[in-house]
Coordinates of C-alpha atoms in Angstrom, one line a residue:
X1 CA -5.7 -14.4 -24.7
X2 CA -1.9 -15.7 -24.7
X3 CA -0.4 -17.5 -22.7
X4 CA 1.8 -14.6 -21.7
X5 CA -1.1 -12.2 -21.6
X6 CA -3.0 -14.3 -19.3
X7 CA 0.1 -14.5 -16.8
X8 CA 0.4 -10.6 -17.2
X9 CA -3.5 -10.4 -16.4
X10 CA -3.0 -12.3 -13.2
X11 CA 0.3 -10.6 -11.9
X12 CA -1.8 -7.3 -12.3
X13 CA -4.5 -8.7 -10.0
X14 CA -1.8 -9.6 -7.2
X15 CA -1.8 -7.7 -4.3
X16 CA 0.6 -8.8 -1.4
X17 CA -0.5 -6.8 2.2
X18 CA 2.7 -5.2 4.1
X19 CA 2.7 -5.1 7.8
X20 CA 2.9 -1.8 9.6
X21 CA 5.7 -3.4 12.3
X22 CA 7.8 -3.8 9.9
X23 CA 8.3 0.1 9.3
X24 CA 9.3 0.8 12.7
X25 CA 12.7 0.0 14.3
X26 CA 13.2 -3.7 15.3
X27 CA 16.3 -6.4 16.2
X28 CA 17.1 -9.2 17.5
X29 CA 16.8 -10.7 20.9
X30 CA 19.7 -8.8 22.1
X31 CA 19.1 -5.3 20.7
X32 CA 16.9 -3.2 19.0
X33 CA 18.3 -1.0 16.2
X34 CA 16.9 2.6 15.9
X35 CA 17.8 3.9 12.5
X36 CA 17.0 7.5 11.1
X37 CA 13.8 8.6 9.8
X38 CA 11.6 5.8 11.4
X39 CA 7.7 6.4 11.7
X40 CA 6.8 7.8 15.0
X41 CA 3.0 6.8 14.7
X42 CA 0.9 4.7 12.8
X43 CA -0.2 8.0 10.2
X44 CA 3.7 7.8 9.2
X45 CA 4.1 4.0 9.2
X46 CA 0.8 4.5 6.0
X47 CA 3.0 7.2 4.5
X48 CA 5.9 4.8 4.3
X49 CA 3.5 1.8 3.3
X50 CA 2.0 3.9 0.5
X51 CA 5.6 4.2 -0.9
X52 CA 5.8 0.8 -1.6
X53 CA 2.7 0.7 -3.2
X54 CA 3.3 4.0 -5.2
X55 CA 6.5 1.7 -6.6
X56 CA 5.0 -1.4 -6.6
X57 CA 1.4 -1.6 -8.0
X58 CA 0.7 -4.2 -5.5
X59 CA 0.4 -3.7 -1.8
X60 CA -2.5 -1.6 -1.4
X61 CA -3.1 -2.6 1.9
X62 CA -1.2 -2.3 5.3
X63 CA -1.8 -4.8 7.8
X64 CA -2.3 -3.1 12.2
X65 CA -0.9 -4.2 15.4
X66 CA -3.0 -3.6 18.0
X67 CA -1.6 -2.0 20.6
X68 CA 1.4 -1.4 19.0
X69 CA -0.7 0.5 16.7
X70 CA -3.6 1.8 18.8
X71 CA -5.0 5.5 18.0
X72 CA -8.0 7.4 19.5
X73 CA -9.8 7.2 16.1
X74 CA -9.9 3.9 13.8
X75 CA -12.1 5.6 11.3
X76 CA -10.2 8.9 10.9
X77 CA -7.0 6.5 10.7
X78 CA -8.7 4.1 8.0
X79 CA -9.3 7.9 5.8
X80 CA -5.7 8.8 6.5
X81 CA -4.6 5.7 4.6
X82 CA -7.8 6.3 2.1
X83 CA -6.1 9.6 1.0
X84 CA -2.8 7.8 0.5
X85 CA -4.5 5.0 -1.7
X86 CA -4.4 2.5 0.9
X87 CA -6.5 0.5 2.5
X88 CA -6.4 -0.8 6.0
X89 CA -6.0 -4.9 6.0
X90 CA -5.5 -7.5 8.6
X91 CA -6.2 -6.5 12.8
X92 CA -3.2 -8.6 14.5
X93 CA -3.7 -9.1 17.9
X94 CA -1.2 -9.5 20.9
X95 CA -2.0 -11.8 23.8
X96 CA 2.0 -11.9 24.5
X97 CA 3.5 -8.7 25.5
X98 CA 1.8 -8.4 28.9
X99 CA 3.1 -10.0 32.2
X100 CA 0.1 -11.3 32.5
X101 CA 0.4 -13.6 30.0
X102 CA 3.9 -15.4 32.0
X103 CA 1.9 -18.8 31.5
X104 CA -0.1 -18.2 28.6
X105 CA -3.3 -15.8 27.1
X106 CA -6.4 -17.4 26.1
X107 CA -5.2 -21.2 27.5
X108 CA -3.8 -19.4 30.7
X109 CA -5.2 -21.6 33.6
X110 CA -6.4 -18.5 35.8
X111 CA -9.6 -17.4 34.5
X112 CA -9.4 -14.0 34.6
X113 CA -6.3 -13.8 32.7
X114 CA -8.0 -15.9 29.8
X115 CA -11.2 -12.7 30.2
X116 CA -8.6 -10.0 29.8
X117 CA -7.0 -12.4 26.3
X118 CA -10.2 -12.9 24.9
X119 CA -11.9 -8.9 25.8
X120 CA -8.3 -8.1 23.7
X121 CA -9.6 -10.5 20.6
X122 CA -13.2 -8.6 21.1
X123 CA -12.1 -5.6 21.1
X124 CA -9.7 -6.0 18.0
X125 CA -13.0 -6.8 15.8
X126 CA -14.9 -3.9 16.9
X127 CA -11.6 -2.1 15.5
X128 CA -11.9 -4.2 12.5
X129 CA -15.5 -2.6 12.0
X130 CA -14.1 0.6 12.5
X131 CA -11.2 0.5 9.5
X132 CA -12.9 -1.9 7.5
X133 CA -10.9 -4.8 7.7
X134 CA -11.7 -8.4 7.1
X135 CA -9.6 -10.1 8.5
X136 CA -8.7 -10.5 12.4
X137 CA -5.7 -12.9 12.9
X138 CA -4.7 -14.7 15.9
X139 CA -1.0 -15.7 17.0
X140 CA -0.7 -17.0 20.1
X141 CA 2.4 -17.2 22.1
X142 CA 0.8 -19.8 24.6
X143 CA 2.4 -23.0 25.7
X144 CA 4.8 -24.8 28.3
X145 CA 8.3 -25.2 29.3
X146 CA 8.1 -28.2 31.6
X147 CA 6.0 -31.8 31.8
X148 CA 2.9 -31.6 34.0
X149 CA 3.4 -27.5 34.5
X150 CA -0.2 -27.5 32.9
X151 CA -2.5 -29.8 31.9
X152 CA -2.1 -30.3 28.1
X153 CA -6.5 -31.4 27.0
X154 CA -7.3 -28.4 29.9
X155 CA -5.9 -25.9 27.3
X156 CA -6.9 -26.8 24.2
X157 CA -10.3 -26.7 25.6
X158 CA -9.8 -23.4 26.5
X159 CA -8.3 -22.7 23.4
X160 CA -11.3 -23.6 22.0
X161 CA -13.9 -21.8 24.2
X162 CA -12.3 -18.6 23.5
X163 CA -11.9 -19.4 19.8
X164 CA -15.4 -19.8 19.7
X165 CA -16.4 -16.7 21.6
X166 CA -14.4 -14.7 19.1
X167 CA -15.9 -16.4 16.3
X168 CA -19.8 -15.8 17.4
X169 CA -18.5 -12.1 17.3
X170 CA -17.1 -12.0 13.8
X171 CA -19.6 -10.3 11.3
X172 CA -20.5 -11.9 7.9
X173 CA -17.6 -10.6 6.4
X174 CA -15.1 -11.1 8.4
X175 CA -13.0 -13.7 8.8
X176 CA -10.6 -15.5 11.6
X177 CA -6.9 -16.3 10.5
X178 CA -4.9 -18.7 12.8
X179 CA -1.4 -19.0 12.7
X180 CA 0.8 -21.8 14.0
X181 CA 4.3 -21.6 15.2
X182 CA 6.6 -25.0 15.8
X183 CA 8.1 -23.8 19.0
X184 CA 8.9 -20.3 21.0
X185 CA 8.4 -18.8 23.3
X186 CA 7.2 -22.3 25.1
X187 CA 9.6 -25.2 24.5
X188 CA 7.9 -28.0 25.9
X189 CA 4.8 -27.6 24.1
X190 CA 3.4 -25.1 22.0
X191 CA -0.7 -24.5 22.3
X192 CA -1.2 -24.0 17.8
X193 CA 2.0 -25.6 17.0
X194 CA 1.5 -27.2 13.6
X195 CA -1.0 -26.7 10.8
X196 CA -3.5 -29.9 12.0
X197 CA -3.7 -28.1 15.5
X198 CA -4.7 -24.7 13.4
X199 CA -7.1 -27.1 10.9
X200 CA -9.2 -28.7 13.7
X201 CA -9.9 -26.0 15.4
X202 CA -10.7 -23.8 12.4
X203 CA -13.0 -27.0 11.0
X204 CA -15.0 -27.3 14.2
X205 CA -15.3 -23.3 14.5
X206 CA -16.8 -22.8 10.8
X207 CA -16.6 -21.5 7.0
X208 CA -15.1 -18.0 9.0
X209 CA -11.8 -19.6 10.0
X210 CA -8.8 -19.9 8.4
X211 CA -5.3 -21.3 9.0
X212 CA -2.2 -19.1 8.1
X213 CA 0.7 -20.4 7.0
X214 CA 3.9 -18.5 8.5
X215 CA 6.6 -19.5 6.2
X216 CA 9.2 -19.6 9.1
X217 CA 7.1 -21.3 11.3
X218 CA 8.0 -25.0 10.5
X219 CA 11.0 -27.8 11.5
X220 CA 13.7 -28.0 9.2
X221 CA 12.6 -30.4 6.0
X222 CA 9.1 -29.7 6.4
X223 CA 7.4 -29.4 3.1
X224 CA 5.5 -26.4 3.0
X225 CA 3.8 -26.5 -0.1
X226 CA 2.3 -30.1 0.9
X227 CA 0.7 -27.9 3.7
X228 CA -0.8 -25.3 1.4
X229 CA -1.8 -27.7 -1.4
X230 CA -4.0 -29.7 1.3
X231 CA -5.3 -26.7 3.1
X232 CA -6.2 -25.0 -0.2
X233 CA -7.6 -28.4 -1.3
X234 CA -9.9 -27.9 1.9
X235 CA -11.2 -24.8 1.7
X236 CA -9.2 -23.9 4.7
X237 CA -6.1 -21.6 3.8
X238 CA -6.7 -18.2 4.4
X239 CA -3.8 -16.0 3.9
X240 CA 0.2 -16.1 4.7
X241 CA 2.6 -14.2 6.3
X242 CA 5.7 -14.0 4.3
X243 CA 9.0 -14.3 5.3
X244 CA 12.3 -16.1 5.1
X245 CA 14.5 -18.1 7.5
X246 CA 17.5 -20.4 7.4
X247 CA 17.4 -21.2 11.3
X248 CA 14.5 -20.5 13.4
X249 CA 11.9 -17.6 12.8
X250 CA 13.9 -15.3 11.5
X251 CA 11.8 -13.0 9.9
X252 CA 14.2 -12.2 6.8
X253 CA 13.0 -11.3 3.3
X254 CA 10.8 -13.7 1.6
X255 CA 12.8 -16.0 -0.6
X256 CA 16.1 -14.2 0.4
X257 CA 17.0 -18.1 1.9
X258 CA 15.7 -20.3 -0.3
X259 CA 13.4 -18.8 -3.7
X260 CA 13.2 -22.1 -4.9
X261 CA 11.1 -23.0 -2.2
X262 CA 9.0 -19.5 -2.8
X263 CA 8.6 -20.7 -5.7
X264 CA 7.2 -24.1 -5.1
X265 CA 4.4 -22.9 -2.7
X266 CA 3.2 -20.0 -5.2
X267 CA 3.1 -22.8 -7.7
X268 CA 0.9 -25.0 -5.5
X269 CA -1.3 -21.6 -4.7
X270 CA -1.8 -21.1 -8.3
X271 CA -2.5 -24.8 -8.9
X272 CA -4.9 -24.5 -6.5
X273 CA -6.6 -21.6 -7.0
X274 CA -5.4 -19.3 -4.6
X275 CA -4.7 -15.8 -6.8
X276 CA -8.4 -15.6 -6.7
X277 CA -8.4 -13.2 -4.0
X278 CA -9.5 -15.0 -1.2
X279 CA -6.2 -16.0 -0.1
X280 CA -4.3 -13.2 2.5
X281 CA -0.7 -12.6 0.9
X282 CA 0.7 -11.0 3.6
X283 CA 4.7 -9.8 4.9
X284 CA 6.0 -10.6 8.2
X285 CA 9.5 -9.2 9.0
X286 CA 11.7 -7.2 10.2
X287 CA 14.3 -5.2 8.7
X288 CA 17.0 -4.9 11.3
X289 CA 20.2 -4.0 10.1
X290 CA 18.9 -3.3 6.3
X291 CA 17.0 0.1 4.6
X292 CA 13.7 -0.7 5.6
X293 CA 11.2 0.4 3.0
X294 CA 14.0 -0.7 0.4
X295 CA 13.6 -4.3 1.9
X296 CA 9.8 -4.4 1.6
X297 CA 10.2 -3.3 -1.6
X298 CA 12.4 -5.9 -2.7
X299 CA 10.5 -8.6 -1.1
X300 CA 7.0 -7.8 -2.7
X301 CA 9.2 -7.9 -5.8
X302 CA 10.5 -11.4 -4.7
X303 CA 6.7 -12.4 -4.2
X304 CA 6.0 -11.6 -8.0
X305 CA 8.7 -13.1 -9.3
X306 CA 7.7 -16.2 -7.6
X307 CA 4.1 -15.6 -8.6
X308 CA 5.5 -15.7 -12.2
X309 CA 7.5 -18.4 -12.7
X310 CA 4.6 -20.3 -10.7
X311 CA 2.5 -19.5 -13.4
X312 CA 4.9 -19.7 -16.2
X313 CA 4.6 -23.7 -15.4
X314 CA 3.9 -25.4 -18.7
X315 CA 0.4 -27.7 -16.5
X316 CA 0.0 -29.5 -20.0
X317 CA 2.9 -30.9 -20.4
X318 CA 3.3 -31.2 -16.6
X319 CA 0.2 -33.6 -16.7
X320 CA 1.7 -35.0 -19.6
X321 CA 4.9 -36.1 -18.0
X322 CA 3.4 -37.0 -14.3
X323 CA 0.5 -39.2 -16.1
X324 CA 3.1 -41.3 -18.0
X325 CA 5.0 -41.7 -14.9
X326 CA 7.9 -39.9 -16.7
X327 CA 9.7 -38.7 -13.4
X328 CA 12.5 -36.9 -14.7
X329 CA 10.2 -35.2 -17.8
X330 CA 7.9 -33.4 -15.0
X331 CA 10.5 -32.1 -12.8
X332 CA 12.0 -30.7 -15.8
X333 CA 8.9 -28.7 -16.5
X334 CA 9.2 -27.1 -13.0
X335 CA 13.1 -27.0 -13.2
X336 CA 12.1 -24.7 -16.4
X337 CA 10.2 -22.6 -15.1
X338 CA 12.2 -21.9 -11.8
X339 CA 15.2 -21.2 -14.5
X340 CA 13.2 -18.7 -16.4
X341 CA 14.2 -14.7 -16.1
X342 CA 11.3 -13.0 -15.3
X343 CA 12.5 -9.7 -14.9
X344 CA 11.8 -8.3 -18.4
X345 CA 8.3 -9.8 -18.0
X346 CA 7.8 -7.9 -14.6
X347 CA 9.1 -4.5 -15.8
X348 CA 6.5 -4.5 -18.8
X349 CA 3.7 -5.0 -15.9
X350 CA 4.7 -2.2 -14.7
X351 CA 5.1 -0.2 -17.9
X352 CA 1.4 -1.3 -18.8
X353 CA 0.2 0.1 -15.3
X354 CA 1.8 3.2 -15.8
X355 CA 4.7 2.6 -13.0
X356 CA 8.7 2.8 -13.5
X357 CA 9.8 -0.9 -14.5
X358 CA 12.7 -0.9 -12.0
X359 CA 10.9 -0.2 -8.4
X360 CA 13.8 0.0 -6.5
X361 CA 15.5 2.6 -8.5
X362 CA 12.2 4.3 -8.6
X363 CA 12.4 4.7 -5.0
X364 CA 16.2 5.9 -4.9
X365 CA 15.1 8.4 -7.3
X366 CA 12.0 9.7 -5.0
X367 CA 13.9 11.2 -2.2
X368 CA 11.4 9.8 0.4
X369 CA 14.4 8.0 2.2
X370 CA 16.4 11.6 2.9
X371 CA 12.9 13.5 3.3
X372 CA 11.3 11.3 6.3
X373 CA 15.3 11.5 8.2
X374 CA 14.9 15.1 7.6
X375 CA 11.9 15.8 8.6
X376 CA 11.1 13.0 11.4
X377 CA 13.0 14.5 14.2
X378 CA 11.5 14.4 17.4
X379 CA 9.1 12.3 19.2
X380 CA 9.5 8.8 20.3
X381 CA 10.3 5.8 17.0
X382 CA 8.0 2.8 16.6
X383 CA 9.3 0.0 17.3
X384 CA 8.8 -3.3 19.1
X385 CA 11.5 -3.2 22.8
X386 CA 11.8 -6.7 22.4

């Protein structure tokens, strides 16, 4: 096989998971913005989802809420996205919508409070064995504003007790993903603010846990693909949630801030092994004041252009250059490969697959966009009232 062929071959194997939120209407922390034709339940969110895919070639599966995506029947909803050739990935839980949670879910000091987090994590698996999915990941918005409001040990070992309930529960093919956030909603500290935090608990737990890595969940400077190359290197990275940011967690189209860095993390992934399929490559946004299945359209396309120049990389003479200490020679190599137009490769994946090599035209073309505002009237949007 050719060089070119084998990075075809792998580009045809991606798959990159989109999240059902980010069909519904969202905003910022001032406002949400309603736009036209928006799913009103999860059914429609899957008929959006499996638009993108129909386009794309490579986001067969659509990743739940729960509750923001909570039906009467997991199985019948898990069919519904079988007949629209998807499949149901990733159960997200929320432990940080309910007043309850003021001073935190599963590290809260008030016993019960912690009960009602942790029943909410139990209850999301036995919805995982309803649809199918593998993969139950855990965000949680726990922490502090002020020095001595709680005791900072005390809550990691809660942390961990309920981790470790949750993880008894798992079944033998399911896995825990934990994701880390710097800062926010707490300020003072954060309960899983970095990837160690995420590591140790997920080392002392078992082969079942995994960190995610949120790509807008870091300080400014922090070098993300050291954190993937060592996690892979571990055994210990299980998926991503996509996005892009140039302030905070912004929650803007992968690589629409800074593809270069895109770029060097899916380089480090495919260094290390992760297009074999147990990595989670997953889309976290929202799509406020932009089209939104247009948006998660481009950015799957902005994850396999990525994926392509990462794998475009010339290793040999890579080694080559870092082996003789020729410093300028191996950045070159990656310079290269960042440079290269990918494009025409891309669209003749497609062609081979049998899909239209532009995606986004494609979809212009469909007339989903004018059918879903014409028909969608009525009833109450999804969304997230932040």
């Amino acid at each position: 096989m050719t060089e070119r062929a084998a990075v075809k071959a792998a580009l045809k194997t991606q798959a990159v998971e989109t999240p059902s939120w980010a069909y519904g209407n969202s905003g910022t922390r001032f406002k949400v913005f309603a736009q036209q034709g928006v799913p009103r339940d999860p059914r429609e969110k899957l008929d959006d989802a499996a638009k993108v895919h129909e386009f794309t070639g490579v986001a067969p599966t659509v990743a739940l809420h729960i509750p923001w995506d909570t039906v009467d029947d997991y199985a019948a909803l898990a069919r519904h996205a079988e007949d629209r050739g998807l499949r149901l990935g990733a159960i997200n839980s929320n432990t940080f919508q309910d007043d309850d949670y003021r001073l935190g879910s599963v590290c809260h000091p008030d016993a019960s409070v912690r009960r009602k987090a942790v029943d909410h994590l139990l209850e999301c698996v036995d919805i995982m064995d309803a649809t199918g999915s593998k993969d139950l990941k855990l965000w949680f918005a726990d922490g502090t504003n002020y020095p001595g409001q709680d005791d900072i040990r005390a809550r990691q070992d809660r942390l961990a007790e309920a981790l470790a309930e949750v993880y008894e529960r798992l079944g033998d093919d399911q896995r825990m993903l934990l994701e880390y956030k710097l800062f926010e909603p707490a300020f003072y500290t954060t309960d899983v603010p970095d990837w160690g935090t995420a590591y140790a608990h997920c080392l002392r737990l078992g082969p079942k846990a995994r960190v995610v890595v949120d790509t807008g969940h870091h300080a400014p400077g922090t070098n993300i693909e050291f954190i993937v190359a060592t996690l892979l290197r571990e055994g210990k990275l299980g998926g991503f949630d996509f996005n892009s940011r140039f302030y905070a967690d912004d929650d803007l189209m992968v690589g629409a801030a800074d593809p270069f860095q895109l770029f060097r993390i899916m380089y480090e992934v495919v260094r290390g092994g992760g297009l074999s399929g147990d990595v989670a490559f997953m889309l976290d946004q929202c799509h406020n004041v932009e089209s939104k299945i247009p948006a998660i359209v481009r950015s799957v396309m902005n994850v396999q252009e990525a994926t392509a120049k990462a794998l475009s990389v010339d290793r040999d003479a890579l080694g080559a250059a870092q082996r003789g200490g020729d410093v300028l020679g191996a950045n070159a190599v990656l310079m290269d490969a960042f440079s290269t137009d990918v494009r025409p490769l891309l669209r003749e994946v497609r062609e081979e697959i049998g899909l239209d090599p532009d995606p986004m035209a494609a979809y212009a073309r469909s007339g989903w966009a004018e059918k879903i505002v014409a028909e969608r009237v009525g009833g109450e949007q999804a969304g997230w009232g932040a």
